[in-house]
């Protein structure tokens, strides 16, 4: 067996997805060795701290240490509490400086991939810097890609060195497929999709006659008061845990709008998030700056039950259902509720599956359809891992 | 703008798909320049002749010459009739020797991609040799990959240097998606698919009550006797032209079996084509060695109309439809007619679209579904082109 190609990694964000990624990396050791690749983790950060291998050129976190990090984060502990002779800990103000130092050291020598599994908008600075320094970047985090046009342009300035499959539809091969279509000169003229496991689930449940407030509340309280425990558990598995902290990021449509923006920019549209027409499931006066999560759930949401119930009934009279979809066409990008035939691919969608329809020259009458689980830490982390393996040829 | 990365190409087979590929290459020049890539065609062969640039290190076929080749092949002329000072022509016995000479010259220097758009089983020798010499290979041709296990192992011995998306479902991102899933350590345990535009179309038409013999005959004769001209035209666009030469390669299930074998081998199954249980739409005594195409169409096929019509009616009584599908599961790989619920993804399939359902750990309850046009020269060539762009990082 030839020597393994080593891909040095720094992981930013080791909550749900990041932690799952570390577990996948450990459990895929022999599979990846068969593919001729070894993933060498040299640094891991959470929001407040960064742990780095004692020598980033030659050392790495061994699998015991990676498992220890996973245990720590499963307990919601800070990385800074990690005790090991194999790594150094950097805090707060030292964190960013150390990250750019590593990028600078490895970017042009052994190569380095920065993997962003955080949900932070603050990683964009180190990511653009890493790109400039010759590093690859792999993102599950949507926020850097949905920042300003200037930031976006910098991030994608070396298109072969960036992958971000898991920002849209988790591990579903959406970005990879679009990149294939685009690079073959087949112009994409329309994308329609249901890209939120959360909203997919909510719209299915509401379609079955359940009040919106109960669907959301029951989901959030993990089904203590709800008989449909299996549905709730599926939901729990399918959605991002951030939903349980702030359900409004999903219900506002903002999460879908970010995904739509990523797709629209991939198609070459020069737009920002505020160019997207977004329909929120709740009115402004129930927004996070005005109402607490508790008030939103207990008094805000119930006020919306009748309206959404009425829309569901009206649609049903026409043989239609309501779906929360994104539409990208020409220079237009919108996200919101649409009334669709019950018997269309989007109308048939149940639960938390995502679906994307791509129309192009090659797929003109009938679209190219990609459908499947579009959320969940396992699937999302698997998409990140596939992205990392996909850039292996850029490493020496 | 930095200098463009040059990818030298030799194209084997310039019938329908190969010719379309050359047209795509020409029309994508500025798109590919924006991506930093230039495709440098240094050789093109058909079954009898090979034309090669005068100096494979520095020269290439210019776009006029590529267009001239396309015109020639559209007229069903031989490449050997090409008259140009920019290239040399090699015939018959010199052909293979010249191909290996080019592979040897470029494989370790500028890199070289051999692109097989032929339908020949004889390219496998030069392809395995090219792999040994450090070249990349890109295939739309199923036959080399469905040859012996030994040949297959040689072809995929450098897994990063081979792409073959267009062998299954034309340009649909089937192989690329499976590779992503597999490299992320998500084990695929079941694949179910409808992978033949031809048989998809035939089964839809038969479902509508048309006799099998008429569907096939009408399609073959391009609709001269058939009122459903649009359907026929769609069919004509969707299927491989080889169908019109010998419809039995499709109707025997052999074409689907080859695709199933490619998928099964990708999943790691160590099988040959004769390990696959294949249901043919016609009995052995109507095989190509016993009956001419004309006799098959005029007297053979009509004998099968009642039987298939009866199966369609029986299925319909159970609310089901017949579909010609491949199933890969455990160590089992079968292709044949299955009775499926009218309301399942496969049952809903109409016309020549392909659909593939992938079940894995991440996609366990609900599969990952990929659906869309799975045939046609344009789409197939687009898949080949996407493959070529996908290996760009392997070139200096």
Coordinates of N, CA, C and O in Angstrom, one line a residue, chain B residues 254-364:
Chain B
X254 N -30.5 -6.5 -21.2 CA -29.0 -6.5 -21.1 C -28.5 -5.1 -20.8 O -27.5 -4.9 -20.0
X255 N -29.1 -4.1 -21.4 CA -28.6 -2.7 -21.2 C -28.8 -2.3 -19.7 O -27.9 -1.7 -19.1
X256 N -29.9 -2.7 -19.2 CA -30.2 -2.3 -17.7 C -29.2 -3.2 -16.8 O -28.7 -2.7 -15.8
X257 N -29.0 -4.4 -17.2 CA -28.2 -5.3 -16.4 C -26.7 -4.7 -16.3 O -26.1 -4.8 -15.3
X258 N -26.3 -4.2 -17.5 CA -24.9 -3.6 -17.4 C -24.9 -2.4 -16.5 O -23.9 -2.2 -15.7
X259 N -25.9 -1.6 -16.5 CA -26.0 -0.5 -15.5 C -26.0 -1.0 -14.1 O -25.4 -0.4 -13.2
X260 N -26.8 -2.0 -13.9 CA -26.9 -2.6 -12.5 C -25.6 -3.1 -12.1 O -25.2 -2.9 -10.9
X261 N -24.9 -3.7 -13.0 CA -23.6 -4.3 -12.7 C -22.6 -3.2 -12.3 O -21.8 -3.3 -11.3
X262 N -22.6 -2.1 -13.0 CA -21.8 -0.9 -12.7 C -22.1 -0.4 -11.3 O -21.2 -0.2 -10.5
X263 N -23.3 -0.3 -10.9 CA -23.7 0.2 -9.6 C -23.3 -0.9 -8.5 O -22.8 -0.5 -7.5
X264 N -23.6 -2.1 -8.8 CA -23.3 -3.2 -7.8 C -21.8 -3.2 -7.6 O -21.3 -3.3 -6.4
X265 N -21.0 -3.1 -8.6 CA -19.5 -3.2 -8.4 C -19.1 -1.9 -7.7 O -18.1 -2.0 -6.8
X266 N -19.7 -0.8 -7.9 CA -19.3 0.4 -7.2 C -19.6 0.2 -5.7 O -18.8 0.7 -4.8
X267 N -20.6 -0.5 -5.4 CA -20.9 -0.8 -3.9 C -20.0 -1.9 -3.4 O -20.1 -2.3 -2.2
X268 N -19.1 -2.4 -4.2 CA -18.2 -3.4 -3.7 C -18.5 -4.9 -4.0 O -17.8 -5.8 -3.5
X269 N -19.6 -5.1 -4.7 CA -20.0 -6.5 -5.0 C -19.0 -7.1 -6.1 O -18.7 -6.4 -7.1
X270 N -18.5 -8.3 -5.8 CA -17.5 -8.9 -6.7 C -18.3 -9.8 -7.6 O -18.3 -11.1 -7.5
X271 N -19.0 -9.3 -8.6 CA -19.8 -10.1 -9.5 C -19.6 -9.8 -11.0 O -19.0 -8.8 -11.3
X272 N -20.0 -10.7 -11.8 CA -19.9 -10.5 -13.3 C -21.3 -10.4 -13.8 O -22.3 -10.6 -13.1
X273 N -21.4 -10.0 -15.1 CA -22.8 -9.8 -15.7 C -23.6 -11.1 -15.6 O -24.8 -11.0 -15.4
X274 N -22.9 -12.3 -15.7 CA -23.7 -13.5 -15.7 C -24.2 -13.9 -14.3 O -24.9 -14.9 -14.1
X275 N -23.8 -13.2 -13.2 CA -24.3 -13.4 -11.9 C -25.7 -12.7 -11.7 O -26.4 -12.9 -10.7
X276 N -26.0 -11.8 -12.7 CA -27.3 -11.0 -12.5 C -28.4 -11.8 -13.1 O -28.4 -12.3 -14.2
X277 N -29.5 -11.9 -12.3 CA -30.7 -12.5 -12.8 C -31.4 -11.5 -13.7 O -31.9 -10.4 -13.2
X278 N -31.5 -11.8 -15.0 CA -32.1 -10.8 -16.0 C -33.4 -11.4 -16.6 O -33.4 -12.5 -17.1
X279 N -34.4 -10.6 -16.5 CA -35.7 -11.0 -17.2 C -35.7 -10.3 -18.5 O -35.7 -9.1 -18.6
X280 N -35.8 -11.2 -19.6 CA -35.9 -10.6 -20.9 C -37.4 -10.4 -21.3 O -38.2 -11.2 -20.9
X281 N -37.7 -9.4 -22.1 CA -39.1 -9.2 -22.5 C -39.5 -10.1 -23.7 O -40.6 -10.2 -24.0
X282 N -38.5 -10.8 -24.2 CA -38.8 -11.8 -25.3 C -38.1 -13.1 -25.0 O -37.1 -13.1 -24.3
X283 N -38.6 -14.3 -25.5 CA -38.0 -15.6 -25.2 C -36.8 -15.8 -26.0 O -36.6 -15.2 -27.1
X284 N -36.0 -16.8 -25.6 CA -34.7 -17.1 -26.2 C -34.9 -17.3 -27.7 O -34.0 -16.9 -28.5
X285 N -36.0 -18.0 -28.1 CA -36.1 -18.4 -29.5 C -36.4 -17.2 -30.4 O -36.5 -17.3 -31.6
X286 N -36.5 -16.0 -29.8 CA -36.6 -14.8 -30.7 C -35.3 -14.0 -30.6 O -35.3 -12.8 -31.0
X287 N -34.2 -14.6 -30.1 CA -32.9 -13.9 -30.0 C -32.3 -13.6 -31.3 O -32.7 -14.1 -32.3
X288 N -31.3 -12.7 -31.2 CA -30.7 -12.1 -32.4 C -30.0 -13.2 -33.3 O -29.8 -13.0 -34.5
X289 N -29.6 -14.3 -32.6 CA -28.9 -15.4 -33.4 C -29.9 -16.2 -34.2 O -29.5 -17.0 -35.1
X290 N -31.2 -16.1 -33.9 CA -32.2 -17.0 -34.4 C -33.1 -16.2 -35.4 O -33.5 -16.8 -36.4
X291 N -33.4 -15.0 -35.0 CA -34.4 -14.2 -35.8 C -33.8 -12.9 -36.2 O -33.1 -12.3 -35.5
X292 N -34.1 -12.5 -37.5 CA -33.6 -11.2 -37.9 C -34.5 -10.1 -37.2 O -35.5 -10.3 -36.7
X293 N -33.9 -8.9 -37.3 CA -34.7 -7.7 -36.6 C -36.1 -7.6 -37.3 O -37.1 -7.4 -36.6
X294 N -36.1 -7.8 -38.6 CA -37.4 -7.6 -39.3 C -38.4 -8.7 -38.8 O -39.6 -8.4 -38.5
X295 N -38.0 -9.9 -38.8 CA -38.9 -11.0 -38.3 C -39.3 -10.8 -36.9 O -40.4 -11.0 -36.5
X296 N -38.3 -10.4 -36.1 CA -38.6 -10.1 -34.6 C -39.7 -9.1 -34.5 O -40.7 -9.3 -33.8
X297 N -39.6 -8.0 -35.3 CA -40.6 -7.0 -35.2 C -42.0 -7.4 -35.8 O -43.0 -7.1 -35.2
X298 N -41.9 -8.1 -36.9 CA -43.2 -8.4 -37.6 C -43.9 -9.6 -37.1 O -45.1 -9.6 -37.0
X299 N -43.2 -10.7 -36.8 CA -43.8 -11.9 -36.4 C -43.5 -12.3 -34.9 O -44.4 -12.9 -34.2
X300 N -42.3 -11.9 -34.4 CA -42.0 -12.3 -33.0 C -42.8 -11.6 -32.0 O -43.6 -12.1 -31.2
X301 N -42.5 -10.3 -32.0 CA -43.1 -9.4 -31.0 C -44.6 -9.5 -30.8 O -45.1 -9.6 -29.6
X302 N -45.4 -9.6 -31.9 CA -46.9 -9.7 -31.7 C -47.3 -10.9 -30.9 O -48.4 -10.9 -30.3
X303 N -46.5 -12.0 -30.9 CA -46.8 -13.2 -30.1 C -46.8 -12.9 -28.6 O -47.3 -13.6 -27.8
X304 N -46.1 -11.8 -28.3 CA -45.9 -11.5 -26.9 C -47.0 -10.5 -26.3 O -47.1 -10.3 -25.1
X305 N -47.7 -9.9 -27.3 CA -48.7 -8.8 -26.9 C -49.7 -9.3 -25.8 O -49.9 -8.6 -24.8
X306 N -50.3 -10.5 -26.1 CA -51.3 -10.9 -25.1 C -50.8 -11.1 -23.7 O -51.4 -10.7 -22.7
X307 N -49.6 -11.8 -23.6 CA -49.1 -12.1 -22.3 C -48.8 -10.8 -21.5 O -49.2 -10.7 -20.4
X308 N -48.1 -9.9 -22.2 CA -47.8 -8.7 -21.4 C -49.0 -7.8 -21.1 O -49.2 -7.3 -20.0
X309 N -50.0 -7.8 -22.1 CA -51.2 -7.1 -21.9 C -52.0 -7.7 -20.7 O -52.5 -7.0 -19.9
X310 N -51.9 -9.0 -20.6 CA -52.6 -9.7 -19.5 C -51.9 -9.3 -18.1 O -52.6 -9.1 -17.1
X311 N -50.6 -9.3 -18.1 CA -49.9 -8.9 -16.9 C -50.2 -7.5 -16.5 O -50.4 -7.2 -15.3
X312 N -50.3 -6.6 -17.5 CA -50.7 -5.2 -17.2 C -52.0 -5.2 -16.5 O -52.2 -4.5 -15.5
X313 N -53.0 -5.9 -17.1 CA -54.4 -5.9 -16.6 C -54.4 -6.4 -15.2 O -55.1 -5.9 -14.3
X314 N -53.7 -7.6 -15.0 CA -53.7 -8.2 -13.6 C -53.2 -7.2 -12.6 O -53.7 -7.1 -11.5
X315 N -52.1 -6.6 -12.9 CA -51.4 -5.6 -12.0 C -52.4 -4.5 -11.7 O -52.6 -4.1 -10.6
X316 N -53.1 -4.0 -12.8 CA -54.0 -2.9 -12.6 C -55.1 -3.2 -11.7 O -55.6 -2.4 -10.9
X317 N -55.6 -4.5 -11.7 CA -56.7 -4.9 -10.7 C -56.2 -4.8 -9.3 O -57.0 -4.5 -8.4
X318 N -54.9 -4.9 -9.0 CA -54.4 -4.7 -7.7 C -54.0 -3.3 -7.4 O -53.3 -3.0 -6.4
X319 N -54.3 -2.4 -8.3 CA -53.9 -1.0 -8.2 C -52.4 -0.8 -8.5 O -51.8 0.2 -8.1
X320 N -51.9 -1.7 -9.2 CA -50.4 -1.7 -9.4 C -50.1 -1.5 -10.9 O -51.0 -1.6 -11.8
X321 N -48.9 -1.2 -11.2 CA -48.4 -1.0 -12.6 C -47.1 -1.9 -12.7 O -46.5 -2.3 -11.7
X322 N -46.7 -2.2 -13.9 CA -45.5 -2.9 -14.2 C -44.4 -2.0 -14.5 O -44.6 -1.0 -15.3
X323 N -43.3 -2.2 -13.9 CA -42.1 -1.4 -14.2 C -40.9 -2.3 -14.4 O -40.8 -3.3 -13.7
X324 N -40.0 -2.0 -15.3 CA -38.8 -2.7 -15.5 C -37.7 -2.1 -14.6 O -37.2 -1.0 -14.8
X325 N -37.3 -2.8 -13.5 CA -36.5 -2.2 -12.5 C -35.2 -3.1 -12.2 O -35.2 -4.3 -12.5
X326 N -34.2 -2.4 -11.7 CA -33.1 -3.2 -11.1 C -33.2 -3.0 -9.6 O -33.6 -2.0 -9.1
X327 N -32.8 -4.1 -8.9 CA -32.8 -4.1 -7.5 C -31.4 -4.7 -7.0 O -31.0 -5.8 -7.5
X328 N -30.7 -3.9 -6.3 CA -29.4 -4.3 -5.7 C -29.5 -4.3 -4.2 O -29.8 -3.3 -3.6
X329 N -29.3 -5.5 -3.6 CA -29.5 -5.5 -2.1 C -28.7 -6.7 -1.6 O -28.8 -7.8 -2.2
X330 N -27.9 -6.5 -0.6 CA -27.1 -7.6 0.0 C -26.2 -8.1 -1.1 O -25.5 -7.3 -1.8
X331 N -26.2 -9.4 -1.4 CA -25.4 -9.9 -2.5 C -26.2 -10.2 -3.7 O -25.7 -10.8 -4.7
X332 N -27.4 -9.6 -3.8 CA -28.4 -9.9 -4.8 C -28.4 -8.8 -5.8 O -28.5 -7.6 -5.4
X333 N -28.5 -9.1 -7.1 CA -28.6 -8.1 -8.1 C -29.5 -8.6 -9.2 O -29.2 -9.6 -9.8
X334 N -30.7 -8.1 -9.4 CA -31.7 -8.6 -10.4 C -32.2 -7.4 -11.2 O -32.3 -6.3 -10.7
X335 N -32.6 -7.8 -12.5 CA -33.3 -6.8 -13.3 C -34.5 -7.5 -13.9 O -34.3 -8.6 -14.4
X336 N -35.6 -6.8 -14.0 CA -36.8 -7.5 -14.6 C -38.0 -6.7 -14.3 O -38.0 -5.6 -13.6
X337 N -39.2 -7.2 -14.7 CA -40.4 -6.5 -14.5 C -40.9 -6.8 -13.1 O -40.9 -7.9 -12.6
X338 N -41.3 -5.7 -12.4 CA -41.9 -5.8 -11.1 C -43.3 -5.1 -11.1 O -43.5 -4.1 -11.8
X339 N -44.2 -5.7 -10.3 CA -45.5 -5.1 -10.1 C -45.3 -4.1 -8.9 O -45.0 -4.6 -7.8
X340 N -45.6 -2.9 -9.1 CA -45.4 -1.9 -8.1 C -46.6 -1.0 -7.9 O -47.4 -0.8 -8.8
X341 N -46.8 -0.5 -6.7 CA -48.0 0.4 -6.4 C -48.0 1.6 -7.4 O -46.9 2.2 -7.6
X342 N -49.1 1.8 -8.0 CA -49.2 2.9 -8.9 C -48.8 4.2 -8.3 O -48.3 5.1 -8.9
X343 N -48.9 4.3 -7.0 CA -48.7 5.5 -6.2 C -47.3 5.6 -5.6 O -47.1 6.4 -4.7
X344 N -46.4 4.7 -6.0 CA -45.0 4.8 -5.5 C -44.2 5.6 -6.4 O -44.6 5.9 -7.6
X345 N -43.0 6.1 -6.0 CA -42.2 6.9 -6.9 C -41.9 6.2 -8.2 O -42.0 6.8 -9.3
X346 N -41.6 4.9 -8.2 CA -41.4 4.2 -9.4 C -42.7 4.0 -10.2 O -42.7 4.0 -11.5
X347 N -43.8 3.7 -9.5 CA -45.0 3.5 -10.2 C -45.5 4.8 -10.9 O -46.2 4.7 -11.9
X348 N -45.2 5.9 -10.3 CA -45.6 7.2 -10.9 C -44.8 7.6 -12.1 O -45.2 8.5 -12.8
X349 N -43.7 7.0 -12.2 CA -42.8 7.4 -13.3 C -43.5 7.2 -14.7 O -44.1 6.2 -14.9
X350 N -43.3 8.2 -15.5 CA -43.9 8.1 -16.9 C -42.9 8.4 -17.9 O -41.9 9.2 -17.7
X351 N -43.0 7.8 -19.1 CA -42.1 8.1 -20.2 C -40.7 7.7 -19.9 O -40.5 6.7 -19.3
X352 N -39.8 8.5 -20.4 CA -38.4 8.0 -20.4 C -37.5 8.5 -19.3 O -36.3 8.3 -19.3
X353 N -38.1 9.1 -18.3 CA -37.4 9.5 -17.1 C -36.8 8.3 -16.4 O -37.4 7.2 -16.4
X354 N -35.6 8.4 -15.8 CA -35.1 7.4 -14.9 C -35.3 7.8 -13.5 O -35.5 9.0 -13.2
X355 N -35.3 6.9 -12.6 CA -35.3 7.2 -11.2 C -34.5 6.2 -10.4 O -34.5 5.0 -10.8
X356 N -33.8 6.7 -9.4 CA -33.0 5.8 -8.6 C -33.3 6.1 -7.1 O -33.3 7.2 -6.7
X357 N -33.6 5.0 -6.4 CA -33.8 5.2 -4.9 C -32.6 4.5 -4.2 O -32.3 3.3 -4.4
X358 N -31.9 5.3 -3.3 CA -30.8 4.8 -2.6 C -31.1 4.7 -1.1 O -31.5 5.7 -0.5
X359 N -31.0 3.5 -0.5 CA -31.2 3.4 0.9 C -29.9 3.2 1.6 O -29.1 2.3 1.2
X360 N -29.6 3.9 2.7 CA -28.4 3.8 3.4 C -28.6 4.1 4.9 O -29.8 4.2 5.3
X361 N -27.6 4.2 5.7 CA -27.8 4.6 7.1 C -28.5 6.0 7.2 O -29.5 6.2 7.9
X362 N -28.0 6.9 6.4 CA -28.5 8.3 6.4 C -29.9 8.3 5.7 O -30.7 9.2 6.1
X363 N -30.1 7.5 4.8 CA -31.4 7.5 4.0 C -32.0 6.1 4.3 O -32.0 5.3 3.4
X364 N -32.5 5.9 5.5 CA -33.0 4.6 5.8 C -34.5 4.3 5.6 O -34.9 3.4 5.0

